[in-house]
mmCIF file of C-alpha atoms in Angstrom:
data_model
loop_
_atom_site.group_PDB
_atom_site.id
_atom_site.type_symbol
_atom_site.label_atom_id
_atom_site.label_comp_id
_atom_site.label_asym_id
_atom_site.label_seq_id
_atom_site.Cartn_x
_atom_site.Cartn_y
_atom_site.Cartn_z
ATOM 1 C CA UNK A 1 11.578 -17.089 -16.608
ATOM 2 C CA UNK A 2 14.540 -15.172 -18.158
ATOM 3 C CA UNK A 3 16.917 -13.053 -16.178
ATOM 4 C CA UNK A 4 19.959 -10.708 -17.510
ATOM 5 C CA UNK A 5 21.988 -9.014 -15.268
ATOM 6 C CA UNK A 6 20.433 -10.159 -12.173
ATOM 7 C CA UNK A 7 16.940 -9.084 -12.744
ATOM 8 C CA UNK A 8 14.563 -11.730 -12.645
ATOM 9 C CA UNK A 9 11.367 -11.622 -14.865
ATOM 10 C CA UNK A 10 7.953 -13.445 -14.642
ATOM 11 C CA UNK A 11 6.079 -13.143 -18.124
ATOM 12 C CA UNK A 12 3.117 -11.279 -17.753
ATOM 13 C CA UNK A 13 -0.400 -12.871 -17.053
ATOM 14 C CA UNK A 14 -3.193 -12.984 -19.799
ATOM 15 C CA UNK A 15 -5.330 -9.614 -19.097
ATOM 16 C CA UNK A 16 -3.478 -8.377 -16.942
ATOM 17 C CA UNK A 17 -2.396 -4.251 -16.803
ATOM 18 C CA UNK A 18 1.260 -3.271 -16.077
ATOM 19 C CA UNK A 19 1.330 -3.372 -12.425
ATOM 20 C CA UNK A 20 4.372 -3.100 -10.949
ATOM 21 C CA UNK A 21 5.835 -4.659 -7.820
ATOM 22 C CA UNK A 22 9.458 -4.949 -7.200
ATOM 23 C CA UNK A 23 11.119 -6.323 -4.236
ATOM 24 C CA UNK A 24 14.618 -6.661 -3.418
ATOM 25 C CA UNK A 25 15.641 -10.418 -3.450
ATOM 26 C CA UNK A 26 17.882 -12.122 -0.844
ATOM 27 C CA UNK A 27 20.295 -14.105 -3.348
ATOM 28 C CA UNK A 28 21.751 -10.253 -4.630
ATOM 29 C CA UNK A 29 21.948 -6.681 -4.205
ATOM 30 C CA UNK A 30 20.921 -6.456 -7.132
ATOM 31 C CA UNK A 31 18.699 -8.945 -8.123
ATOM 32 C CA UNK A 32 14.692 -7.564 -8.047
ATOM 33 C CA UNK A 33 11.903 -9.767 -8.379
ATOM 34 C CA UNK A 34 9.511 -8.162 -10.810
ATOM 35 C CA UNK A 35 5.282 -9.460 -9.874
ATOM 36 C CA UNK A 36 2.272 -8.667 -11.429
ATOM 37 C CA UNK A 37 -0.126 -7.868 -9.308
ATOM 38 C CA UNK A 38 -2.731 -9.556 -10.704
ATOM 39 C CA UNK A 39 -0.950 -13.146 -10.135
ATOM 40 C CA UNK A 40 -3.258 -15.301 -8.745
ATOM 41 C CA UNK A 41 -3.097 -15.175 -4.929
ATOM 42 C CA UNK A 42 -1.903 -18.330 -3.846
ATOM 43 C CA UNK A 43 1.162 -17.807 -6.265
ATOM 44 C CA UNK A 44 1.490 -14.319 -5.067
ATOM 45 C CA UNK A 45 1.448 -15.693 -1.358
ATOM 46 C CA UNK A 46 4.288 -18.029 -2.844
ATOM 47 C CA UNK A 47 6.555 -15.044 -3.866
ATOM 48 C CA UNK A 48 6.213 -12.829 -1.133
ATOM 49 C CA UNK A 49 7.094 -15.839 1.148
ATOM 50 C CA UNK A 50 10.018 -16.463 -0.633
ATOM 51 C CA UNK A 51 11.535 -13.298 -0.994
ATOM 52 C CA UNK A 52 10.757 -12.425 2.595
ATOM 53 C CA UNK A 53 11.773 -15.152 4.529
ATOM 54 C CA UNK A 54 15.064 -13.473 5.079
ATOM 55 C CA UNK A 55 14.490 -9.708 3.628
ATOM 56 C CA UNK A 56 17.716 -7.639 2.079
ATOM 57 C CA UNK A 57 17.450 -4.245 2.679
ATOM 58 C CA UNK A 58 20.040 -2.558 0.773
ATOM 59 C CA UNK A 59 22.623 -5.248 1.617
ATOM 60 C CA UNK A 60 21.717 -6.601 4.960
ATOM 61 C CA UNK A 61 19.274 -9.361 6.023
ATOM 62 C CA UNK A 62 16.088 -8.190 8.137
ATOM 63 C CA UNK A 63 15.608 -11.201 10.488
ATOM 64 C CA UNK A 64 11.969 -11.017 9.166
ATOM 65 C CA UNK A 65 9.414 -13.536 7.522
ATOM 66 C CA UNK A 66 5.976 -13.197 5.980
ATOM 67 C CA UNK A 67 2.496 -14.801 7.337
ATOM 68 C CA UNK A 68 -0.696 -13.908 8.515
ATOM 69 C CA UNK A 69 -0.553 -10.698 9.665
ATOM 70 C CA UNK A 70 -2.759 -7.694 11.413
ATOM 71 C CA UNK A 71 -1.790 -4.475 10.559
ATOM 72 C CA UNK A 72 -1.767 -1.128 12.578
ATOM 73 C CA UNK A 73 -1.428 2.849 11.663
ATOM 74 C CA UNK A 74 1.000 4.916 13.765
ATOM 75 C CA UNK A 75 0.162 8.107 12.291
ATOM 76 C CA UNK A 76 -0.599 9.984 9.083
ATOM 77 C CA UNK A 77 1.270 13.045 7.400
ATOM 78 C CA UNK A 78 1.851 14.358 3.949
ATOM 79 C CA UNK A 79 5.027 14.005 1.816
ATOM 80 C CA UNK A 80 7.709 16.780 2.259
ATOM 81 C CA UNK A 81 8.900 19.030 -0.986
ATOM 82 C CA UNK A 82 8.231 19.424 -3.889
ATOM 83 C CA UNK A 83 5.046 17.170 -2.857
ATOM 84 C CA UNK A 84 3.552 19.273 -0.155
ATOM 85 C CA UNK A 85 1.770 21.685 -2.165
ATOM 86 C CA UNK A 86 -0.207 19.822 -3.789
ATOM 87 C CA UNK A 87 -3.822 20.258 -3.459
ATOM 88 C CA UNK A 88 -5.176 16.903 -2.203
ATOM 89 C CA UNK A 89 -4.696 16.432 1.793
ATOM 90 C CA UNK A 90 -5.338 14.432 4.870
ATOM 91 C CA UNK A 91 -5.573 15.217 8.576
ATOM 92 C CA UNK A 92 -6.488 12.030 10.543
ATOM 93 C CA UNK A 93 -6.478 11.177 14.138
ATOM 94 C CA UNK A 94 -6.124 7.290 15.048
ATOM 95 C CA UNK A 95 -6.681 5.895 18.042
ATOM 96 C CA UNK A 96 -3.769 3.975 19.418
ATOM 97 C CA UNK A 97 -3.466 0.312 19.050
ATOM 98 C CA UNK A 98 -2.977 -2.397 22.345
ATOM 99 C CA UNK A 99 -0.827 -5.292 21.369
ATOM 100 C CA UNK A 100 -2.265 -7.065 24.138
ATOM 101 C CA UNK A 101 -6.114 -6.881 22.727
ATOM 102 C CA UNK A 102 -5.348 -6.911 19.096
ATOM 103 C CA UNK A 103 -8.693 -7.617 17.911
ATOM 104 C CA UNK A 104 -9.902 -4.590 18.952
ATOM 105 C CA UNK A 105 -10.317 -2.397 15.945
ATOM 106 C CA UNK A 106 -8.430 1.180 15.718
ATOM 107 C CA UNK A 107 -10.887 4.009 14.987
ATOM 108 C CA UNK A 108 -10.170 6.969 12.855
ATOM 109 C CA UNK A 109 -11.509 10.657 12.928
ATOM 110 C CA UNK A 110 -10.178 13.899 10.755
ATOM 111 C CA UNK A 111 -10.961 14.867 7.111
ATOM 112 C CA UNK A 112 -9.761 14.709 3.598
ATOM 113 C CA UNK A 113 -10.138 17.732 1.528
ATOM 114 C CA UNK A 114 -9.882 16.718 -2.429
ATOM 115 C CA UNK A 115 -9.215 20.060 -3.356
ATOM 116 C CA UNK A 116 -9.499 19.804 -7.908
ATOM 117 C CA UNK A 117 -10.430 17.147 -10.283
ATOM 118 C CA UNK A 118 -11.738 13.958 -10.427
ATOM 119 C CA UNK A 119 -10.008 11.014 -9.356
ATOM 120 C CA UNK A 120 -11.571 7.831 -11.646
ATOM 121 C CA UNK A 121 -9.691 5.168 -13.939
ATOM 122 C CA UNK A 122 -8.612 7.734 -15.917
ATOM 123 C CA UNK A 123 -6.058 7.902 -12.977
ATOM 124 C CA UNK A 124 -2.944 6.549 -11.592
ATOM 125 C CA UNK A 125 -1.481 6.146 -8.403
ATOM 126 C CA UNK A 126 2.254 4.724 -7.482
ATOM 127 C CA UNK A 127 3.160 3.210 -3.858
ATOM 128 C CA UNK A 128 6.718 3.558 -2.451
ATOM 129 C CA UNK A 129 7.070 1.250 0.789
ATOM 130 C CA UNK A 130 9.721 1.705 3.220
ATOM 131 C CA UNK A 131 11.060 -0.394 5.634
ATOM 132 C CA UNK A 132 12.654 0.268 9.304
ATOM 133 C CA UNK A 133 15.866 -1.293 9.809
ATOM 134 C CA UNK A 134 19.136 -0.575 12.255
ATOM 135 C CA UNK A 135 17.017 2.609 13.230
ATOM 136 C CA UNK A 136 16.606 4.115 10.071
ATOM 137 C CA UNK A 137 14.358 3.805 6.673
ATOM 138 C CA UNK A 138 15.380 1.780 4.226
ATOM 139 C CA UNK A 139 13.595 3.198 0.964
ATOM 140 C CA UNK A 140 11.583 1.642 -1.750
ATOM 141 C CA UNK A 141 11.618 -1.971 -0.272
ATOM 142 C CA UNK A 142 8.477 -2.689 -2.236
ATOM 143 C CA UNK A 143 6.899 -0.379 -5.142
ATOM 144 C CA UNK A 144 3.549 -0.886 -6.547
ATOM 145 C CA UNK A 145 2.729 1.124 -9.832
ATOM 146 C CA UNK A 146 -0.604 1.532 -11.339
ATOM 147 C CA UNK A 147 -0.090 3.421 -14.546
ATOM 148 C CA UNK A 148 -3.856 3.167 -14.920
ATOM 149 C CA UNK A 149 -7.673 2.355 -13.835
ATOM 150 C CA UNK A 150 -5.984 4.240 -10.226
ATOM 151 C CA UNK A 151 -9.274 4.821 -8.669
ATOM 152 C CA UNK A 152 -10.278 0.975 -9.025
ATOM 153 C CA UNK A 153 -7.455 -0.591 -8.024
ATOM 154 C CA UNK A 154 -7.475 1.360 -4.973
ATOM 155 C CA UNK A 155 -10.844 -0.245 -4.496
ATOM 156 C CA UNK A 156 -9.363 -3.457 -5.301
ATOM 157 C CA UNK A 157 -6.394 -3.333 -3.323
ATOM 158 C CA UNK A 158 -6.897 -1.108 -0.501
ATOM 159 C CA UNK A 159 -11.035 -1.095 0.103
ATOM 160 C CA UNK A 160 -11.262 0.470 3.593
ATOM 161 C CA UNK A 161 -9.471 3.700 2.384
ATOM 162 C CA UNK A 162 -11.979 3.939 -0.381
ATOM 163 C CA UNK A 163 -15.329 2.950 1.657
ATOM 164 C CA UNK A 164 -14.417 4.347 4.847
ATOM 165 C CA UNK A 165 -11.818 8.003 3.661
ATOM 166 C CA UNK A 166 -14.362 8.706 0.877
ATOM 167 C CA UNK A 167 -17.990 7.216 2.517
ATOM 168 C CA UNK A 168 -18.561 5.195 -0.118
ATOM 169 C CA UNK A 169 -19.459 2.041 2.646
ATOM 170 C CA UNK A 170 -22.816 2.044 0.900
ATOM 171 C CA UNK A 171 -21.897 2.076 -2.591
ATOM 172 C CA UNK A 172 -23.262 -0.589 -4.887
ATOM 173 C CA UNK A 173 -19.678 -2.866 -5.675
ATOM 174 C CA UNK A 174 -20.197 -2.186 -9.516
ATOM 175 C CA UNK A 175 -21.175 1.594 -9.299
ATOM 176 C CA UNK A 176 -18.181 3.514 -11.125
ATOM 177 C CA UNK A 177 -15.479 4.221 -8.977
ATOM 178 C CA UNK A 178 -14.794 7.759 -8.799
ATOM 179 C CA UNK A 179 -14.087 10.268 -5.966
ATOM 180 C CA UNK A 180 -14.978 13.887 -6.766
ATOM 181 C CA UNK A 181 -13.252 17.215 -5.323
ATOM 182 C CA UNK A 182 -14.917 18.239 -2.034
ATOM 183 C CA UNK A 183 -14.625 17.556 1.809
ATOM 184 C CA UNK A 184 -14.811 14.387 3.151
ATOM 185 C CA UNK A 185 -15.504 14.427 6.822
ATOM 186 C CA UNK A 186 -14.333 10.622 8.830
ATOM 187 C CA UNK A 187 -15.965 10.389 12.389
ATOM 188 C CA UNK A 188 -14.913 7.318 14.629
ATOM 189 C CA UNK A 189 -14.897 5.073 11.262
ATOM 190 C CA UNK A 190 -13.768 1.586 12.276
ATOM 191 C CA UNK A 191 -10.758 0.762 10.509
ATOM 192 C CA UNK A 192 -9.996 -2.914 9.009
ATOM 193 C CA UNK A 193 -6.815 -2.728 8.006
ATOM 194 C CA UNK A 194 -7.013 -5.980 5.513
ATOM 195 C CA UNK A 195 -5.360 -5.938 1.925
ATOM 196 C CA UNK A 196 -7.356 -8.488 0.131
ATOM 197 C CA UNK A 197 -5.029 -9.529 -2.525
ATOM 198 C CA UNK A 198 -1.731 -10.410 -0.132
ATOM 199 C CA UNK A 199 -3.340 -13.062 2.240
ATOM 200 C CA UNK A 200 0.439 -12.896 3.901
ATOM 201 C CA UNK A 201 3.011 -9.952 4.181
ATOM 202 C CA UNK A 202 6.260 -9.809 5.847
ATOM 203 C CA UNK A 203 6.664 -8.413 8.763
ATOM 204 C CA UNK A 204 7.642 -5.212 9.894
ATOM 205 C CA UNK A 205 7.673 -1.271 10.288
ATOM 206 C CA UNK A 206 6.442 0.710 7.319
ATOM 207 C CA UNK A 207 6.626 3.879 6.007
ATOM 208 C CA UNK A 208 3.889 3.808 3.001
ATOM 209 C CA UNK A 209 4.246 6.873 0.097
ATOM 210 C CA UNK A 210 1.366 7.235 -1.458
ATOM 211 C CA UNK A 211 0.688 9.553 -4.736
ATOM 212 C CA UNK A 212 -1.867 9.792 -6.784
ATOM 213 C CA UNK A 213 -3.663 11.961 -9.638
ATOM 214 C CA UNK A 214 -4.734 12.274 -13.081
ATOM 215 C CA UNK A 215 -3.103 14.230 -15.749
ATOM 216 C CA UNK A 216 -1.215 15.937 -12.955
ATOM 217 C CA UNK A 217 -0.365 15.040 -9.325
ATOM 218 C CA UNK A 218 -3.553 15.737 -7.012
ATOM 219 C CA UNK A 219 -2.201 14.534 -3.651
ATOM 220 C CA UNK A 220 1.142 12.406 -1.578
ATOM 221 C CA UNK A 221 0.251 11.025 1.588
ATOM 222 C CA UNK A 222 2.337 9.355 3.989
ATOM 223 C CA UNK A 223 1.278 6.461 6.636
ATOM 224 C CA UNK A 224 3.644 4.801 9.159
ATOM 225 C CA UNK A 225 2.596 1.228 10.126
ATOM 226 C CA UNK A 226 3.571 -2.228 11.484
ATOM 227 C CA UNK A 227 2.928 -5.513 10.151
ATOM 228 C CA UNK A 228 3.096 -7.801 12.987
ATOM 229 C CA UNK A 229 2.065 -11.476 13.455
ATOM 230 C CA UNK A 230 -1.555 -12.470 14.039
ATOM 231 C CA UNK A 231 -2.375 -15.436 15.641
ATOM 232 C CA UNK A 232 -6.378 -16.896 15.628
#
């Protein structure tokens, strides 16, 4: 590992694409830990506990830490200017969440109209995660960068939005992932919120920025979430 100037580096993994997570580490306000997403889990698991056990937000520690987790959506919008005329958009109802049965599974009704191009692995997408702290977000706690093969690492990463936002539940696993332009119509699909590749995520309230597109932005979606324990 080299570091210069109080960024820390982790060389990059045989085969891997330039996939992008940085997270602000405890020791510095401006030290970043720099992870490839396509670490091996266990030593991704490692990092994220690590760096979260205490989180730094922009200079102060988040009495947080990491583990397994259940996740829950507050509510869906779309990004503000010069995002929100894009063509791409969302309008999603989510039934609310009971802390006190949390197996029960949220449900989700609206539509997703995708309104030009093709979204495939041609594509590339970019995460911004925010944080709540002291009553206000803290921006770009995490950032997650896929300068390429966008449509299948959403697949990878994030497989409920792509089986249940695009109906593609039935879909062979190696059919081409691609979503074309139309209307995409969600009734009472049961949401799983899982992310397969972070078996453990720190805990918290989340403001997710999501954009996405091909030679040109096609959509930016916003979901507010928390992170909270789960306990088996």
């Amino acid at each position: 590992m080299t570091a210069a100037r109080g960024l820390h580096r982790w060389p990059r993994p045989i085969g891997s694409t330039a996939h992008l997570v940085q997270v602000e580490h405890p020791a510095s306000r401006a030290a970043y830990a720099l992870v490839e997403l396509r670490w091996p889990a266990l030593l991704l698991q490692l990092v994220v506990v690590a760096l979260t056990s205490q989180l730094r937000v922009n200079g102060g520690v988040i009495n947080s830490f990491a583990g397994p987790y259940i996740v829950y959506v507050e509510r869906f919008y779309h990004c503000g200017p010069p995002y929100d005329k894009l063509p791409w958009k969302w309008n999603f109802h989510i039934t609310r969440f009971n802390p006190k049965t949390p197996k029960e599974i949220q449900r989700l009704n609206g539509n997703i109209t995708a309104g030009n191009g093709t979204y495939d692995n041609a594509g590339w997408a970019k995460l911004n995660l925010d944080i709540m702290s002291n009553n206000q977000w803290k921006e770009n706690n995490f950032i997650f960068e896929f300068k390429k093969r966008g449509c299948q690492n959403m697949k990878d990463h994030v497989p409920f939005v792509y089986e249940a936002f695009f109906n593609k539940g039935k879909e062979s696993k190696n059919a081409e992932c691609k979503i074309e332009p139309g209307f995409y119509d969600i009734k009472n699909a049961a949401m799983t919120w899982v992310f397969p590749k972070f078996p453990v995520m720190p805990y918290g309230h989340y403001r997710a920025r999501f954009i996405a597109g091909n030679k040109i932005p096609f959509g930016c979606w916003v979901a507010e979430s928390r992170v909270i324990p789960r306990y088996d």
